mmCIF file of C-alpha atoms and ligand atoms in Angstrom:
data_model
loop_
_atom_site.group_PDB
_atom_site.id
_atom_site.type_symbol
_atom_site.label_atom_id
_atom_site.label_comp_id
_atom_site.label_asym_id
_atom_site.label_seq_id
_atom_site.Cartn_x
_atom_site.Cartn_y
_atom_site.Cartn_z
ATOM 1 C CA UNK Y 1 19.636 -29.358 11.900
ATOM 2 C CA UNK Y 2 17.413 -26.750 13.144
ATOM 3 C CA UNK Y 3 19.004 -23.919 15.221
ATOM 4 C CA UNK Y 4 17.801 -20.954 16.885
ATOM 5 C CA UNK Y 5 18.770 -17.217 16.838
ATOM 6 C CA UNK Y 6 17.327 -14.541 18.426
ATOM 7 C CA UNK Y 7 13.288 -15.108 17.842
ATOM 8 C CA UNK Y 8 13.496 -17.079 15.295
ATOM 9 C CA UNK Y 9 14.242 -20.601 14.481
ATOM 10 C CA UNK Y 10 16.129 -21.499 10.945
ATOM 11 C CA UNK Y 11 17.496 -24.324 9.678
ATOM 12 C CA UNK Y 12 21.264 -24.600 8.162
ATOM 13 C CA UNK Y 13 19.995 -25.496 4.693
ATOM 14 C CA UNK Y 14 22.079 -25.136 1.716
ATOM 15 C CA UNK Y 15 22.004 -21.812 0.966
ATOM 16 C CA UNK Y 16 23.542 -19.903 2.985
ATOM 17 C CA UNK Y 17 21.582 -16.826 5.377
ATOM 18 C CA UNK Y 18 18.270 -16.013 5.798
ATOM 19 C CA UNK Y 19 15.935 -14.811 3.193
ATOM 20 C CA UNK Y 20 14.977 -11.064 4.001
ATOM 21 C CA UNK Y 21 12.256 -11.673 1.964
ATOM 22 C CA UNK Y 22 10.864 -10.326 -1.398
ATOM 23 C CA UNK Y 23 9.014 -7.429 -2.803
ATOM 24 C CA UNK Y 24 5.764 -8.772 -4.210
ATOM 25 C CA UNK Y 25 3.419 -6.682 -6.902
ATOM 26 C CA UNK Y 26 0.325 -6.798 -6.965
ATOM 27 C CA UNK Y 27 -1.036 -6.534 -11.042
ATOM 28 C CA UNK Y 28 -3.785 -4.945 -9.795
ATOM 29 C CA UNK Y 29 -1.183 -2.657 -8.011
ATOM 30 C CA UNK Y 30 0.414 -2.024 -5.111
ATOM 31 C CA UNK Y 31 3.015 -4.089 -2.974
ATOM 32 C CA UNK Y 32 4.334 -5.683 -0.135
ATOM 33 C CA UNK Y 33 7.685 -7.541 1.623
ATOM 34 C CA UNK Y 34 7.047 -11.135 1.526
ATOM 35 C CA UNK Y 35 9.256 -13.320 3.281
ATOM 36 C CA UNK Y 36 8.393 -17.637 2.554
ATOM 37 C CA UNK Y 37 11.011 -18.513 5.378
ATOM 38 C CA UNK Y 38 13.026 -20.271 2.628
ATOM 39 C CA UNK Y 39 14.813 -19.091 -0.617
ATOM 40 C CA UNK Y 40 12.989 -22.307 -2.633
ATOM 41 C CA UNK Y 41 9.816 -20.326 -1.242
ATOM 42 C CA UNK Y 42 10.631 -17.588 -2.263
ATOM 43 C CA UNK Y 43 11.258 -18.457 -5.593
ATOM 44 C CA UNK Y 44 7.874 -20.556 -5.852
ATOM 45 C CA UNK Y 45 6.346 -16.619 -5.843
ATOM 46 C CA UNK Y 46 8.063 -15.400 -8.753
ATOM 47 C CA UNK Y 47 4.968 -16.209 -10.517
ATOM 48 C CA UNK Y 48 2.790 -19.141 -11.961
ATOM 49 C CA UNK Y 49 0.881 -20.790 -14.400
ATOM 50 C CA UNK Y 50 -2.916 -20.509 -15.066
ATOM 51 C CA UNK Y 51 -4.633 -17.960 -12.975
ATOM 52 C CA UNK Y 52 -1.129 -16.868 -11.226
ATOM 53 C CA UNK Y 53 0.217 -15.771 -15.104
ATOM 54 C CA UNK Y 54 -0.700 -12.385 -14.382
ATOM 55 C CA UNK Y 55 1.751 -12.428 -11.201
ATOM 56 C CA UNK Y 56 4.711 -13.804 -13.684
ATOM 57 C CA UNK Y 57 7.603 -11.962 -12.967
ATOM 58 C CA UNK Y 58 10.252 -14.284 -15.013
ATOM 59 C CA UNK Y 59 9.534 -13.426 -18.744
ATOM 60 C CA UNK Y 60 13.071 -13.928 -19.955
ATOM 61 C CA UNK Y 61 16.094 -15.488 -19.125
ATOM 62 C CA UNK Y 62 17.646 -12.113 -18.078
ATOM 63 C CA UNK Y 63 14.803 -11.992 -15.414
ATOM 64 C CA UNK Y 64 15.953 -15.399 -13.947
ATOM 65 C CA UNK Y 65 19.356 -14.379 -13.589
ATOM 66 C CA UNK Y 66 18.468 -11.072 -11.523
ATOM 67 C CA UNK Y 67 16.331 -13.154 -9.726
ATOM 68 C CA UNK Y 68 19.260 -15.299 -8.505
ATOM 69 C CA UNK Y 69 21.521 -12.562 -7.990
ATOM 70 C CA UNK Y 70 19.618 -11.187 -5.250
ATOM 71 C CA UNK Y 71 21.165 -12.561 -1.317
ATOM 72 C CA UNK Y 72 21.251 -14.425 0.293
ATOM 73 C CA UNK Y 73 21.184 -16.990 -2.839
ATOM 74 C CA UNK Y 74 23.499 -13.876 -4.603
ATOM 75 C CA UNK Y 75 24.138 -16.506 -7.572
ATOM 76 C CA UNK Y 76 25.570 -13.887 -10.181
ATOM 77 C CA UNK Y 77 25.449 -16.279 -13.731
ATOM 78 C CA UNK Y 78 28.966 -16.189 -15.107
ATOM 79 C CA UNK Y 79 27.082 -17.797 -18.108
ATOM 80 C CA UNK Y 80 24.298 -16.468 -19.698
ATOM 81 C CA UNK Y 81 20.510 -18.076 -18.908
ATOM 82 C CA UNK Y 82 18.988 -19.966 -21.734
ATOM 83 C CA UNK Y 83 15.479 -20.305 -22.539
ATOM 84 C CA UNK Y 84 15.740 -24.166 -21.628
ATOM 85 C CA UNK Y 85 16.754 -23.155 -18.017
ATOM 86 C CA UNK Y 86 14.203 -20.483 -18.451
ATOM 87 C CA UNK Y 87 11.404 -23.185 -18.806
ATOM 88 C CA UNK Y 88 12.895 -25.814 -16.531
ATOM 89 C CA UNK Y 89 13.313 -22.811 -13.473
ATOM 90 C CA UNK Y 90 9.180 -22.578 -14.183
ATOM 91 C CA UNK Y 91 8.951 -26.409 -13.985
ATOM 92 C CA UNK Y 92 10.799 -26.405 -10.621
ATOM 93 C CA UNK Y 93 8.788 -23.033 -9.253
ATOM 94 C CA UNK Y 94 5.533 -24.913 -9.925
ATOM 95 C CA UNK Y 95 6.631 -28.017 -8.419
ATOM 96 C CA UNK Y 96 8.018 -26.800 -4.970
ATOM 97 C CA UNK Y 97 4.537 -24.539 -5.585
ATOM 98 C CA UNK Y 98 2.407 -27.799 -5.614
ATOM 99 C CA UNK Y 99 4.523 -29.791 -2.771
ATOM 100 C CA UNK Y 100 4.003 -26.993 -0.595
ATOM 101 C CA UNK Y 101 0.989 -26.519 -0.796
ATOM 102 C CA UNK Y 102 -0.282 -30.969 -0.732
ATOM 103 C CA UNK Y 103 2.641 -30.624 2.284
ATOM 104 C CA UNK Y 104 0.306 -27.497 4.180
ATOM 105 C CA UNK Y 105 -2.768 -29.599 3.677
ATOM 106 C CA UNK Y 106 -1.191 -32.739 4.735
ATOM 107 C CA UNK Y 107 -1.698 -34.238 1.381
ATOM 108 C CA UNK Y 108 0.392 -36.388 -0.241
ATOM 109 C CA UNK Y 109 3.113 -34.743 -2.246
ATOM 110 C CA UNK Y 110 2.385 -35.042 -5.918
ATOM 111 C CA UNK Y 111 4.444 -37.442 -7.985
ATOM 112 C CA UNK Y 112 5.265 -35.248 -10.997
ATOM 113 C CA UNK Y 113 6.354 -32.413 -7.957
ATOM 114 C CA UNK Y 114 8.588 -34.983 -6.568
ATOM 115 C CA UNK Y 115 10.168 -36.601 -10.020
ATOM 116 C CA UNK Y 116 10.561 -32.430 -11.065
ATOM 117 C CA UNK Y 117 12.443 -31.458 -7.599
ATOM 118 C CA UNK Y 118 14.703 -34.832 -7.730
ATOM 119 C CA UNK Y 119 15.258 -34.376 -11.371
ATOM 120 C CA UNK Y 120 16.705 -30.488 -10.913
ATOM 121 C CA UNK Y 121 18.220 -31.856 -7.390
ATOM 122 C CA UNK Y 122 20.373 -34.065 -9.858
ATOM 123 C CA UNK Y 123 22.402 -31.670 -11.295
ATOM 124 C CA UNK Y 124 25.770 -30.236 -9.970
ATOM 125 C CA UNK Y 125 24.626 -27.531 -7.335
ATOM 126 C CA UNK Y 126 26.135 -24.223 -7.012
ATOM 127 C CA UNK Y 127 29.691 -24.583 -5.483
ATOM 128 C CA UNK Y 128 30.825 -22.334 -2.176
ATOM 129 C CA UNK Y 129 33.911 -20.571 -2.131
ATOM 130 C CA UNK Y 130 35.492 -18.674 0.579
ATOM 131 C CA UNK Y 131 37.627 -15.446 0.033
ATOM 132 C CA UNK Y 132 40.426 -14.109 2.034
ATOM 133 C CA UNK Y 133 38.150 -11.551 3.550
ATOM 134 C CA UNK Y 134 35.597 -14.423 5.190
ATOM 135 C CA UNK Y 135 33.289 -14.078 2.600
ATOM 136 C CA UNK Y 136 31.550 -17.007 0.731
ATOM 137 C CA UNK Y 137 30.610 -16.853 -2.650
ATOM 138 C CA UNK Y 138 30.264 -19.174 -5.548
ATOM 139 C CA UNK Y 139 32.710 -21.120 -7.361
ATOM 140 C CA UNK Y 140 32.913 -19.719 -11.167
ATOM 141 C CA UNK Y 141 31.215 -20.585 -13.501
ATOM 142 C CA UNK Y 142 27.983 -20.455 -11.966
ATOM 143 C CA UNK Y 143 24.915 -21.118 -14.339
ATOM 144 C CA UNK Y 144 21.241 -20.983 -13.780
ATOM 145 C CA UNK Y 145 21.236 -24.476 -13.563
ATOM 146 C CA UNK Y 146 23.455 -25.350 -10.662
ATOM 147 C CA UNK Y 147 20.975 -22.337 -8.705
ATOM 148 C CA UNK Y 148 18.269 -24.642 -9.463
ATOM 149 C CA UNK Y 149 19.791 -27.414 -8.261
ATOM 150 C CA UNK Y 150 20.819 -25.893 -5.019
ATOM 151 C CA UNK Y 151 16.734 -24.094 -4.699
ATOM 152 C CA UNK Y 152 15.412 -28.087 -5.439
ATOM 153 C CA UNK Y 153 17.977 -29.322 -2.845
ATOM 154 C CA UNK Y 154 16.960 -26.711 -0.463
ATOM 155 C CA UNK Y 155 13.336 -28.048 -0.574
ATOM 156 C CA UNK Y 156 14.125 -31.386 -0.337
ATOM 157 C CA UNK Y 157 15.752 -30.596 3.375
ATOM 158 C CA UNK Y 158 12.791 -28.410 4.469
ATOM 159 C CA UNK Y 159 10.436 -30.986 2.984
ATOM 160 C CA UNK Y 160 12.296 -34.141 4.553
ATOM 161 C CA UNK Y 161 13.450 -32.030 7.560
ATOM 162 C CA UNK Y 162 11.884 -31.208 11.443
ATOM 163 C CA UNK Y 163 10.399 -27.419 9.961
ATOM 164 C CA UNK Y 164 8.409 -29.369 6.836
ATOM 165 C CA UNK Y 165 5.661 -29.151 9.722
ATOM 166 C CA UNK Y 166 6.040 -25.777 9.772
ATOM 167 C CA UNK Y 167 5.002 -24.687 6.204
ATOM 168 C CA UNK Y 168 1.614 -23.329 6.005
ATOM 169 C CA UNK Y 169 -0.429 -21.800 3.531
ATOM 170 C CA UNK Y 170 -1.644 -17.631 4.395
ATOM 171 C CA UNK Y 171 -4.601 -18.124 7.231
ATOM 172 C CA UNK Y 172 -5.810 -14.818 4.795
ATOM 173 C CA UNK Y 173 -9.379 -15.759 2.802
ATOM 174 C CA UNK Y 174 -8.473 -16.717 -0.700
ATOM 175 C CA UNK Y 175 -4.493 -15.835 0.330
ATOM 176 C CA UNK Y 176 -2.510 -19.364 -1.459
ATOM 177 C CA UNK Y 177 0.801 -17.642 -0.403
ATOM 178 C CA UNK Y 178 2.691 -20.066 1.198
ATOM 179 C CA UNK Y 179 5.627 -20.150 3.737
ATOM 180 C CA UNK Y 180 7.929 -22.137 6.339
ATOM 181 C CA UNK Y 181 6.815 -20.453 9.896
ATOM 182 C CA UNK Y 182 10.406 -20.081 11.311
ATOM 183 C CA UNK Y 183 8.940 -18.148 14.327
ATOM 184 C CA UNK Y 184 10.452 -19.672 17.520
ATOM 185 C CA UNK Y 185 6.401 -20.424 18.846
ATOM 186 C CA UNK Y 186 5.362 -21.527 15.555
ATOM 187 C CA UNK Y 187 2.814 -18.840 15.609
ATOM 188 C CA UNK Y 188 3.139 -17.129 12.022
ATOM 189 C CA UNK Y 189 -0.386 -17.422 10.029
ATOM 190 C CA UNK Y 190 0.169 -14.796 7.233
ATOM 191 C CA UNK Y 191 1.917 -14.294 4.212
ATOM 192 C CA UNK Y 192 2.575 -11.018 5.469
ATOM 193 C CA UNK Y 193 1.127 -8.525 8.590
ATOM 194 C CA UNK Y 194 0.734 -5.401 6.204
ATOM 195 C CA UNK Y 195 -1.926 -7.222 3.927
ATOM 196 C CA UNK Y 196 -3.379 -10.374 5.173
ATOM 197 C CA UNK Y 197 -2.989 -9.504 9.308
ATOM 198 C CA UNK Y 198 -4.505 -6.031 8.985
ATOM 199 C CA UNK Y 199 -7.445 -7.186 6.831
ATOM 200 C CA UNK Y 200 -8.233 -10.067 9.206
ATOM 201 C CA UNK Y 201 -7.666 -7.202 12.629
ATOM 202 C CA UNK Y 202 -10.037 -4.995 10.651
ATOM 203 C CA UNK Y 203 -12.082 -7.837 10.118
ATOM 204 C CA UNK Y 204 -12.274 -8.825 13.100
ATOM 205 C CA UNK Y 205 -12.564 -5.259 14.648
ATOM 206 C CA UNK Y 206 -15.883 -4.131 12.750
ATOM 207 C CA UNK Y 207 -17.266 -7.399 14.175
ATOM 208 C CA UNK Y 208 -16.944 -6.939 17.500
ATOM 209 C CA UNK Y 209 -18.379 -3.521 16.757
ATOM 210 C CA UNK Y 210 -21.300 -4.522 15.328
ATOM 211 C CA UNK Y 211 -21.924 -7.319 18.165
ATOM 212 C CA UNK Y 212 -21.687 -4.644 20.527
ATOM 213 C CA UNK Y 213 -24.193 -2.464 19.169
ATOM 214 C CA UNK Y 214 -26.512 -5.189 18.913
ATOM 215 C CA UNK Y 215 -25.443 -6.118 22.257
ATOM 216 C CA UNK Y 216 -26.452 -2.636 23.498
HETATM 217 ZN ZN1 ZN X 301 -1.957 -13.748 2.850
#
């Protein structure tokens, strides 16, 4: 169901609250607030295989489980991480990865994507609980692999759901960042306004200029 608040339209997936977004690094230095629209987004960033290894920001297990205690997903392992979830987390990140990106490009998704999401979909997800003072959290204990179920769940809505549409890879040149437009026009084209907007006004701005002066 997709409902609207304020500017923006969300949809009630199954974690709960809106993603504020994450602080990305750059290797090369320097950083910025990237928000995918989704918290299985999100998590498709932490890093990558291939040419994205240098942007790998889970190198451990203890690195997934801060990763998942951040809100809204604020899954706090009771249960340590193991270096099995560890690998199958990077499975699932390179999956919803791939079927966002063949879903931006109206592509097919890819099979192995699709068999990888379904397969960590299949396990127990993370279990809400309420407390007396109206706040939700998660049924103990909570292990890195029910989060992953509930992240591979989460895609499967937005990809079967009204906002799969909506995902889109950066308009930026050579920008594969990827994200679920939530804005209520549907207007969104980059990963972020502080690095791929700017560069493309700037962009934009010098050639105007120089059209002018020929123009002159
Ligand atoms: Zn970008």
């Amino acid at each position: 169901m997709v409902v609207t608040e304020g500017d923006r339209t969300s949809y009630s997936g199954v974690v709960r609250g809106r993603t504020g977004g994450r602080v990305l690094h750059s290797p090369h230095g320097g950083s910025f607030v990237f928000d995918a629209g989704a918290v299985c987004l999100d998590f498709a960033h932490t890093g990558g295989e291939g040419e994205y290894a240098i942007f790998e920001t889970l190198h451990e297990p203890a690195d997934l489980a801060e990763w998942l205690a951040q809100p809204p997903l604020a899954a706090v392992v009771t249960v340590p991480v193991t270096a099995r979830e560890l690998a199958d987390a990077k499975a699932l990140r390179q999956a919803i990865w791939d079927a966002a990106h063949a879903r931006a490009a109206d592509r097919p998704l890819p099979a192995d994507a699709v068999a990888t999401i379904n397969r960590a979909a299949a396990a127990p997800p993370l279990v809400p609980a309420l407390t007396s003072d109206t706040t939700a959290g998660w049924v103990p204990p909570v292990r890195a692999r029910q989060a992953l179920s509930t992240l591979a769940r989460e895609m499967i809505e937005l990809l079967s759901g009204p906002l799969a549409e909506r995902i889109r890879e950066c308009a930026g040149d050579d920008c594969p960042l990827v994200f679920v437009d939530l804005s209520r026009p549907g207007s969104r084209r980059w990963c972020a306004m502080e690095r791929c907007g700017n560069r493309h006004k700037l962009r934009a701005l010098r050639a105007r200029r120089r059209t002018e002066r020929r123009g002159a």
